CSV table of C-alpha atoms in Angstrom, one decimal:
chain,number,residue,atom,x,y,z
A,19,MET,CA,16.9,10.1,14.2
A,20,GLN,CA,14.3,12.5,15.8
A,21,LYS,CA,11.3,11.5,17.8
A,22,PRO,CA,8.1,11.7,15.8
A,23,SER,CA,7.1,16.0,15.5
A,24,SER,CA,3.5,16.0,17.7
A,25,PRO,CA,1.2,17.3,15.0
A,26,SER,CA,0.3,20.3,15.2
A,27,PHE,CA,-3.5,20.9,14.6
A,28,ASP,CA,-5.8,23.9,14.3
A,29,ARG,CA,-9.6,23.1,15.7
A,30,ARG,CA,-10.8,21.8,12.3
A,31,GLN,CA,-8.7,19.5,11.8
A,32,ILE,CA,-9.8,18.7,15.1
A,33,TRP,CA,-13.2,17.9,14.3
A,34,ILE,CA,-11.4,16.3,10.6
A,35,VAL,CA,-8.8,14.4,11.9
A,36,ALA,CA,-11.2,12.9,14.9
A,37,THR,CA,-14.2,12.4,12.3
A,38,ILE,CA,-11.4,10.0,10.2
A,39,VAL,CA,-10.6,7.7,13.5
A,40,CYS,CA,-13.9,7.3,14.1
A,41,CYS,CA,-14.4,6.2,10.9
A,42,CYS,CA,-11.9,4.1,10.7
A,43,LEU,CA,-12.6,2.5,13.8
A,44,LEU,CA,-16.1,1.8,13.5
A,45,THR,CA,-15.2,-0.2,8.8
A,46,LEU,CA,-12.4,-2.1,11.2
A,47,LEU,CA,-14.7,-2.8,13.7
A,48,ILE,CA,-18.2,-3.2,10.9
A,49,THR,CA,-16.3,-5.3,8.2
A,50,PRO,CA,-16.1,-8.7,10.0
A,51,PHE,CA,-18.8,-8.9,10.4
A,52,VAL,CA,-20.5,-7.9,7.1
A,53,GLY,CA,-21.3,-11.3,3.9
A,54,ILE,CA,-22.1,-13.7,7.8
A,55,THR,CA,-25.3,-14.5,7.5
A,56,PHE,CA,-25.5,-14.9,11.6
A,57,PHE,CA,-23.5,-14.3,14.2
A,58,GLY,CA,-25.5,-14.3,17.3
A,59,ILE,CA,-24.8,-15.2,20.7
A,60,SER,CA,-24.3,-19.1,20.4
A,61,ASP,CA,-21.6,-17.6,18.0
A,62,VAL,CA,-19.4,-15.3,20.1
A,63,LEU,CA,-19.2,-17.1,24.4
A,64,PRO,CA,-16.8,-19.6,22.1
A,65,LEU,CA,-14.8,-17.0,21.4
A,66,PHE,CA,-13.8,-16.7,24.9
A,67,GLN,CA,-14.5,-20.0,26.6
A,68,PRO,CA,-10.5,-22.3,25.7
A,69,GLY,CA,-11.5,-25.6,25.3
A,70,SER,CA,-15.2,-24.6,23.2
A,71,VAL,CA,-15.8,-25.6,20.0
A,72,GLN,CA,-16.2,-23.1,17.4
A,73,THR,CA,-18.8,-23.3,15.6
A,74,LEU,CA,-19.2,-21.9,11.9
A,75,ASN,CA,-19.2,-18.8,12.4
A,76,ALA,CA,-16.4,-18.2,15.2
A,77,SER,CA,-14.1,-20.4,13.0
A,78,ILE,CA,-15.2,-17.4,9.8
A,79,PHE,CA,-14.4,-15.0,11.3
A,80,ILE,CA,-11.4,-15.8,13.7
A,81,SER,CA,-9.4,-17.3,10.9
A,82,MET,CA,-10.6,-15.8,7.9
A,83,ARG,CA,-12.8,-12.5,8.8
A,84,VAL,CA,-10.3,-10.4,11.2
A,85,PRO,CA,-7.0,-11.7,8.7
A,86,ARG,CA,-8.7,-10.1,6.1
A,87,VAL,CA,-9.4,-7.3,7.7
A,88,LEU,CA,-6.3,-5.8,9.2
A,89,LEU,CA,-3.8,-7.4,6.4
A,90,ALA,CA,-6.0,-5.2,3.8
A,91,PHE,CA,-6.0,-2.2,6.7
A,92,PHE,CA,-2.1,-1.8,7.4
A,93,ALA,CA,-1.5,-2.5,3.4
A,94,GLY,CA,-3.9,-0.2,2.6
A,95,ALA,CA,-1.9,2.3,5.1
A,96,GLY,CA,1.6,1.9,4.2
A,97,LEU,CA,0.4,2.2,0.2
A,98,ALA,CA,-1.0,5.4,1.0
A,99,LEU,CA,2.1,6.9,3.0
A,100,SER,CA,4.7,5.8,0.4
A,101,GLY,CA,2.7,7.4,-2.4
A,102,LEU,CA,2.5,10.5,-0.2
A,103,VAL,CA,6.4,9.6,-0.4
A,104,TYR,CA,7.0,9.7,-3.3
A,105,GLN,CA,4.6,12.7,-4.4
A,106,THR,CA,6.5,15.4,-2.1
A,107,LEU,CA,10.0,12.8,-3.5
A,108,PHE,CA,9.2,14.0,-7.2
A,109,ARG,CA,6.8,17.0,-7.1
A,110,ASN,CA,4.5,15.3,-8.5
A,111,PRO,CA,0.7,14.0,-7.0
A,112,LEU,CA,0.9,12.1,-9.6
A,113,ALA,CA,3.6,10.0,-8.7
A,114,THR,CA,2.1,6.6,-6.8
A,115,PRO,CA,3.8,4.1,-4.9
A,116,TYR,CA,4.7,1.5,-8.2
A,117,THR,CA,6.6,4.7,-9.9
A,118,LEU,CA,10.0,3.6,-8.8
A,119,GLY,CA,9.5,-0.3,-11.1
A,120,ILE,CA,9.3,-1.7,-7.8
A,121,SER,CA,5.6,-3.9,-8.8
A,122,GLY,CA,7.1,-5.1,-11.6
A,123,GLY,CA,10.0,-6.5,-9.9
A,124,ALA,CA,7.6,-8.2,-7.7
A,125,SER,CA,5.5,-9.1,-10.4
A,126,LEU,CA,7.9,-11.2,-12.8
A,127,GLY,CA,9.1,-12.8,-9.7
A,128,ALA,CA,5.8,-14.2,-9.1
A,129,ALA,CA,4.9,-15.0,-13.1
A,130,LEU,CA,7.8,-17.2,-13.1
A,131,CYS,CA,7.5,-19.6,-9.9
A,132,VAL,CA,4.3,-19.7,-11.9
A,133,ILE,CA,5.8,-20.5,-15.5
A,134,SER,CA,8.0,-23.1,-13.4
A,135,GLY,CA,6.4,-24.8,-11.9
A,136,VAL,CA,8.1,-24.4,-8.4
A,137,ASN,CA,6.3,-25.3,-5.3
A,138,PHE,CA,7.4,-25.4,-1.8
A,139,VAL,CA,6.9,-23.7,1.9
A,140,ILE,CA,8.8,-21.4,3.6
A,141,ALA,CA,8.5,-20.1,7.8
A,142,GLY,CA,4.7,-20.4,6.0
A,143,PHE,CA,5.4,-18.4,2.9
A,144,ASP,CA,4.4,-20.4,-0.4
A,145,ALA,CA,6.6,-19.9,-3.2
A,146,GLN,CA,4.9,-16.9,-5.3
A,147,THR,CA,5.0,-14.7,-2.2
A,148,ILE,CA,8.7,-15.3,-1.9
A,149,PHE,CA,9.2,-15.3,-6.1
A,150,ALA,CA,7.1,-11.8,-5.9
A,151,PHE,CA,9.5,-10.7,-2.6
A,152,SER,CA,12.7,-11.0,-5.0
A,153,GLY,CA,11.5,-10.2,-7.3
A,154,ALA,CA,10.5,-6.7,-5.8
A,155,MET,CA,14.3,-6.5,-3.7
A,156,VAL,CA,15.8,-7.2,-7.4
A,157,ALA,CA,14.1,-3.8,-8.8
A,158,ILE,CA,15.0,-2.0,-6.1
A,159,ALA,CA,18.8,-3.1,-6.1
A,160,ILE,CA,18.6,-2.8,-10.4
A,161,VAL,CA,17.0,1.3,-9.5
A,162,TYR,CA,18.8,2.0,-6.5
A,163,SER,CA,22.5,0.7,-8.5
A,164,ILE,CA,21.8,3.1,-11.1
A,165,ALA,CA,20.6,6.4,-9.8
A,166,ARG,CA,23.3,6.0,-6.9
A,167,PHE,CA,25.8,5.4,-10.6
A,168,ASN,CA,25.1,9.4,-11.5
A,169,LYS,CA,26.5,9.6,-7.6
A,170,SER,CA,24.0,12.4,-7.4
A,171,PHE,CA,21.4,10.4,-6.5
A,172,SER,CA,18.7,12.7,-8.5
A,173,VAL,CA,14.7,11.4,-8.6
A,174,MET,CA,15.0,12.3,-12.0
A,175,THR,CA,17.2,9.2,-12.3
A,176,LEU,CA,15.0,7.2,-10.0
A,177,LEU,CA,11.7,8.4,-12.1
A,178,LEU,CA,13.8,7.1,-15.6
A,179,ALA,CA,15.0,4.5,-14.5
A,180,GLY,CA,11.7,3.8,-12.7
A,181,VAL,CA,9.6,4.2,-15.6
A,182,ALA,CA,12.0,2.3,-17.4
A,183,LEU,CA,12.4,-1.1,-15.5
A,184,ASN,CA,8.2,-0.9,-15.6
A,185,PHE,CA,7.8,-1.2,-19.1
A,186,PHE,CA,10.6,-4.4,-19.0
A,187,PHE,CA,9.2,-6.0,-16.6
A,188,SER,CA,5.9,-5.9,-18.1
A,189,SER,CA,7.1,-7.3,-21.8
A,190,ILE,CA,8.8,-9.8,-20.5
A,191,ILE,CA,5.5,-10.8,-18.4
A,192,LEU,CA,3.5,-10.6,-21.5
A,193,PHE,CA,6.6,-12.8,-23.4
A,194,ILE,CA,5.2,-15.1,-20.7
A,195,GLN,CA,2.0,-15.5,-20.4
A,196,TYR,CA,2.0,-15.9,-24.6
A,197,ILE,CA,4.3,-19.2,-24.1
A,198,GLY,CA,3.0,-20.2,-20.7
A,199,ASN,CA,-0.8,-22.8,-20.9
A,200,PHE,CA,-3.8,-21.2,-20.1
A,201,THR,CA,-4.4,-22.1,-16.9
A,202,ASP,CA,-1.1,-20.2,-16.2
A,203,SER,CA,-1.7,-17.9,-17.5
A,204,ILE,CA,-5.4,-17.3,-15.8
A,205,ARG,CA,-2.5,-17.7,-12.1
A,206,ILE,CA,-0.7,-14.9,-13.2
A,207,MET,CA,-3.9,-12.4,-15.1
A,208,ARG,CA,-5.1,-13.0,-11.3
A,209,TRP,CA,-2.1,-11.9,-9.3
A,210,LEU,CA,-1.6,-8.8,-11.1
A,211,MET,CA,-4.5,-7.9,-10.5
A,212,GLY,CA,-4.5,-7.8,-6.3
A,213,GLY,CA,-6.2,-9.4,-3.2
A,214,VAL,CA,-5.9,-9.8,1.0
A,215,GLU,CA,-6.8,-13.0,1.5
A,216,THR,CA,-5.2,-15.3,2.9
A,217,VAL,CA,-6.4,-17.5,6.3
A,218,GLY,CA,-4.9,-17.6,9.4
A,219,TYR,CA,-2.0,-14.6,10.6
A,220,GLN,CA,0.8,-15.3,8.4
A,221,SER,CA,0.7,-12.7,6.4
A,222,LEU,CA,0.5,-9.9,9.0
A,223,THR,CA,3.9,-11.5,11.4
A,224,THR,CA,5.3,-10.1,8.1
A,225,LEU,CA,3.3,-7.3,7.2
A,226,ILE,CA,2.8,-5.4,11.2
A,227,PRO,CA,6.6,-4.3,11.4
A,228,VAL,CA,7.9,-3.8,8.9
A,229,THR,CA,4.3,-1.0,8.3
A,230,LEU,CA,5.1,0.2,11.1
A,231,VAL,CA,8.6,1.0,11.5
A,232,SER,CA,8.1,2.0,8.3
A,233,THR,CA,5.5,4.6,9.3
A,234,LEU,CA,7.7,5.7,12.1
A,235,VAL,CA,10.4,6.2,10.4
A,236,ILE,CA,8.3,8.3,8.0
A,237,LEU,CA,6.5,10.5,10.7
A,238,CYS,CA,10.2,11.4,12.2
A,239,LEU,CA,10.5,12.4,8.9
A,240,THR,CA,7.6,15.3,8.5
A,241,ARG,CA,9.2,18.8,9.1
A,242,GLU,CA,12.1,17.5,5.8
A,243,LEU,CA,8.9,16.2,4.1
A,244,ASN,CA,7.6,19.8,4.8
A,245,LEU,CA,11.3,20.9,3.5
A,246,LEU,CA,11.3,19.2,-0.1
A,247,SER,CA,7.6,19.4,-0.7
A,248,ILE,CA,9.0,23.2,-1.4
A,249,GLY,CA,12.4,22.6,-2.9
A,250,GLU,CA,15.1,20.9,-2.6
A,251,ASP,CA,17.4,23.6,-2.1
A,252,ILE,CA,15.2,25.5,0.6
A,253,ALA,CA,15.5,22.1,2.0
A,254,ALA,CA,19.4,22.5,2.0
A,255,THR,CA,19.6,26.0,3.2
A,256,ARG,CA,17.3,24.5,6.2
A,257,GLY,CA,19.9,22.5,7.3
A,258,ALA,CA,18.8,19.5,6.0
A,259,SER,CA,20.5,15.9,4.2
A,260,VAL,CA,18.8,16.5,1.1
A,261,SER,CA,21.3,13.0,-0.3
A,262,ARG,CA,20.6,10.9,3.2
A,263,LEU,CA,17.0,11.8,3.2
A,264,LYS,CA,16.1,10.9,0.0
A,265,ILE,CA,17.6,7.7,0.7
A,266,THR,CA,16.0,6.4,3.3
A,267,LEU,CA,12.7,7.8,2.3
A,268,PHE,CA,13.8,5.7,-0.9
A,269,LEU,CA,15.2,2.2,0.8
A,270,VAL,CA,12.1,2.2,3.5
A,271,THR,CA,9.6,3.0,1.1
A,272,SER,CA,10.6,0.2,-1.1
A,273,LEU,CA,11.0,-2.3,1.3
A,274,GLN,CA,7.4,-1.4,2.6
A,275,ILE,CA,5.9,-1.3,-0.9
A,276,GLY,CA,8.3,-5.1,-2.0
A,277,THR,CA,6.8,-6.4,1.3
A,278,THR,CA,2.7,-5.3,0.4
A,279,VAL,CA,3.3,-6.3,-3.3
A,280,ALA,CA,4.5,-9.5,-2.3
A,281,LEU,CA,1.9,-10.6,-0.6
A,282,CYS,CA,-1.1,-8.6,-1.7
A,283,GLY,CA,0.0,-8.8,-5.7
A,284,PRO,CA,0.1,-5.0,-7.1
A,285,ILE,CA,-3.0,-2.9,-5.9
A,286,GLY,CA,-3.0,0.6,-8.0
A,287,PHE,CA,-4.4,3.4,-6.8
A,288,ILE,CA,-4.2,3.2,-2.8
A,289,GLY,CA,-1.6,5.4,-2.9
A,290,MET,CA,-1.9,7.7,-5.1
A,291,MET,CA,-5.4,8.3,-4.3
A,292,ALA,CA,-5.7,8.7,-0.4
A,293,PRO,CA,-2.9,11.0,0.2
A,294,HIS,CA,-4.4,13.6,-2.2
A,295,ILE,CA,-8.3,13.3,0.4
A,296,ALA,CA,-6.4,14.2,2.7
A,297,ARG,CA,-4.7,16.6,1.2
A,298,ILE,CA,-8.2,18.6,1.2
A,299,LEU,CA,-9.6,17.1,4.0
A,300,VAL,CA,-5.7,18.3,7.0
A,301,GLY,CA,-4.2,20.4,4.3
A,302,PRO,CA,-0.3,19.8,3.1
A,303,ASP,CA,1.3,19.8,6.2
A,304,HIS,CA,2.9,16.6,6.9
A,305,LYS,CA,2.4,16.7,10.9
A,306,VAL,CA,-1.0,16.2,9.9
A,307,LEU,CA,-1.6,15.2,6.6
A,308,SER,CA,1.0,11.9,6.5
A,309,TYR,CA,-1.7,10.5,10.2
A,310,THR,CA,-4.6,11.4,7.6
A,311,SER,CA,-3.2,9.3,4.4
A,312,LEU,CA,-2.2,6.1,6.5
A,313,LEU,CA,-5.8,6.4,8.4
A,314,ILE,CA,-7.7,7.3,5.0
A,315,GLY,CA,-5.7,4.6,2.8
A,316,GLY,CA,-6.0,1.9,6.2
A,317,SER,CA,-9.7,2.6,5.9
A,318,PHE,CA,-10.4,2.6,2.6
A,319,LEU,CA,-8.8,-0.6,1.4
A,320,VAL,CA,-11.1,-2.5,4.2
A,321,LEU,CA,-14.4,-0.7,2.5
A,322,CYS,CA,-12.9,-1.4,-1.4
A,323,ASP,CA,-12.2,-5.8,-0.5
A,324,THR,CA,-15.5,-5.6,1.8
A,325,LEU,CA,-17.3,-4.7,-2.0
A,326,ALA,CA,-15.3,-7.2,-4.2
A,327,ARG,CA,-15.9,-10.1,-1.4
A,328,THR,CA,-19.5,-9.3,-1.0
A,329,LEU,CA,-21.1,-7.5,-4.2
A,330,ILE,CA,-20.7,-11.0,-6.8
A,331,ALA,CA,-21.1,-13.2,-3.6
A,332,PRO,CA,-20.7,-16.2,-3.4
A,333,ALA,CA,-18.0,-15.7,-5.6
A,334,GLU,CA,-15.3,-13.1,-5.0
A,335,MET,CA,-13.7,-10.5,-6.7
A,336,PRO,CA,-10.5,-9.5,-6.7
A,337,VAL,CA,-10.1,-6.0,-4.9
A,338,GLY,CA,-8.1,-4.5,-7.6
A,339,ILE,CA,-10.6,-4.0,-9.5
A,340,ILE,CA,-13.2,-2.2,-6.8
A,341,THR,CA,-9.5,-0.1,-7.1
A,342,ALA,CA,-9.0,0.2,-10.0
A,343,LEU,CA,-13.3,1.5,-11.2
A,344,LEU,CA,-12.3,3.8,-8.9
A,345,GLY,CA,-8.8,5.7,-9.4
A,346,GLY,CA,-9.5,6.0,-12.9
A,347,PRO,CA,-12.5,8.7,-12.5
A,348,PHE,CA,-10.7,10.0,-9.8
A,349,PHE,CA,-7.5,10.2,-11.3
A,350,LEU,CA,-9.4,12.3,-14.2
A,351,TRP,CA,-11.0,14.0,-12.5
A,352,LEU,CA,-7.7,14.9,-10.7
A,353,LEU,CA,-6.4,16.1,-14.0
A,354,LEU,CA,-9.3,17.8,-15.0
A,355,SER,CA,-9.5,20.2,-11.5
A,356,GLY,CA,-6.2,21.6,-11.7
A,357,ARG,CA,-5.1,19.6,-8.6
A,358,ALA,CA,-2.7,18.3,-10.3
A,359,ARG,CA,-0.7,21.3,-11.2
A,360,GLN,CA,-1.9,22.8,-7.8
A,361,HIS,CA,0.0,20.4,-5.2
């Protein structure tokens, strides 16, 4: 695997990327404090004094706000980069990270866990998270097997298999909700809305390594992604092993999406919106577009989660509702403006 190529920025892109980086850093620094009624010097000092008794605000900040913001950022960054890869792989600007049925498999796993009443914890992860991840892996295995059965690993086969699996899994989930009791149905519905609520850093120890590895692999393949965006035949004539490239991208993004959905639920539209916003700002070159997409995706989900937990405070709203409220109009604008056809 080649080393990540240095992105070739022009002067306009340098300013845009620098602005995005600054906004991203400000978002990460400010949002953990949003919603804490008072955070003064008496709250800050115990954070740097070993053995001192932390105030309630300091405990909330360290054990809930910071990990929640970081979880939202890495989840959003991973979904955005995976969405960019899918839009390139399928040459379809409306493709999302959930196109291949991975979220459907994870959702079915979570629903089966709820309806069965299983309750256990392994390595800090509860049964619902483990079931969801297992469901995502089963979906990946099914789609991969179907695609490999045709030997050519056609993206059209991947797409059709993913759509069919999504419908199939959705129908089973509806059946489970129908036969389940009211409490189980509400729990399933709540999980399907997505969320980044977390206490402690256990989820981050899983998500961050997966996100970093998948990001590194994708950044190493930005040249090939540029070629794929033009066409598979051109990519092949330029020396790219198209079949191996598609398999690598499929496996890496699937692992990223499966892990993210298992930990956060199926948070929609991030993977579709962030790459398009980045493409409008910096253009279609993946050497720049990939970096921009992950920064925008991470920051955007952090802002959406901040809005979700403060909009109807002291109650909290699932962040998936916010992303859907923003993503729906964005999707329509994309269609009506003609940008879906331009890319």
